[in-house]
Amino acid sequence: MALAHLHRIDPEANMARFYCINVATTLFGDVSVFRTWGRIGTQGRTSIETLPTLEDAENAASRALRPKVRRGYLPAGQIRQ
């Protein structure tokens, strides 16, 4: 289940970044939060956090998204006016 795919693009600062967060169940019944980030056009880096319940995973994902939105990340494809 993809929760968010965000971009932060600032040509003046030569910045083109992405941040993607997904939640998925594991084969053992736990739930993992997958975070991928980096420069647009690259594979980026990934971190995986495994939690016991879906609710815990969704809370962790929303806690990770808040600072990104505050820093100016927008949903992919949305152009800043």
Short mmCIF file of C-alpha atoms in Angstrom, two decimals, residues 43-71:
data_model
loop_
_atom_site.label_atom_id
_atom_site.label_comp_id
_atom_site.label_asym_id
_atom_site.label_seq_id
_atom_site.Cartn_x
_atom_site.Cartn_y
_atom_site.Cartn_z
CA GLN A 43 17.64 4.64 -7.19
CA GLY A 44 18.00 6.42 -3.86
CA ARG A 45 18.42 4.90 -0.43
CA THR A 46 15.95 2.68 1.42
CA SER A 47 15.23 1.95 5.06
CA ILE A 48 12.84 -0.67 6.41
CA GLU A 49 11.21 -0.57 9.84
CA THR A 50 9.18 -3.61 10.91
CA LEU A 51 6.38 -3.13 13.45
CA PRO A 52 3.88 -5.56 15.03
CA THR A 53 0.61 -3.94 13.88
CA LEU A 54 -0.77 -1.99 10.94
CA GLU A 55 -1.77 0.85 13.26
CA ASP A 56 1.82 1.18 14.56
CA ALA A 57 3.14 1.19 10.99
CA GLU A 58 0.68 3.86 9.84
CA ASN A 59 1.58 6.02 12.86
CA ALA A 60 5.30 5.67 12.08
CA ALA A 61 4.67 6.55 8.43
CA SER A 62 2.67 9.66 9.28
CA ARG A 63 5.34 10.77 11.79
CA ALA A 64 7.94 10.45 9.02
CA LEU A 65 5.84 12.41 6.51
CA ARG A 66 5.11 15.45 8.69
CA PRO A 67 8.63 16.94 8.59
CA LYS A 68 8.87 16.38 4.84
CA VAL A 69 5.67 18.31 4.19
CA ARG A 70 6.88 21.11 6.51
CA ARG A 71 10.09 21.33 4.46
#
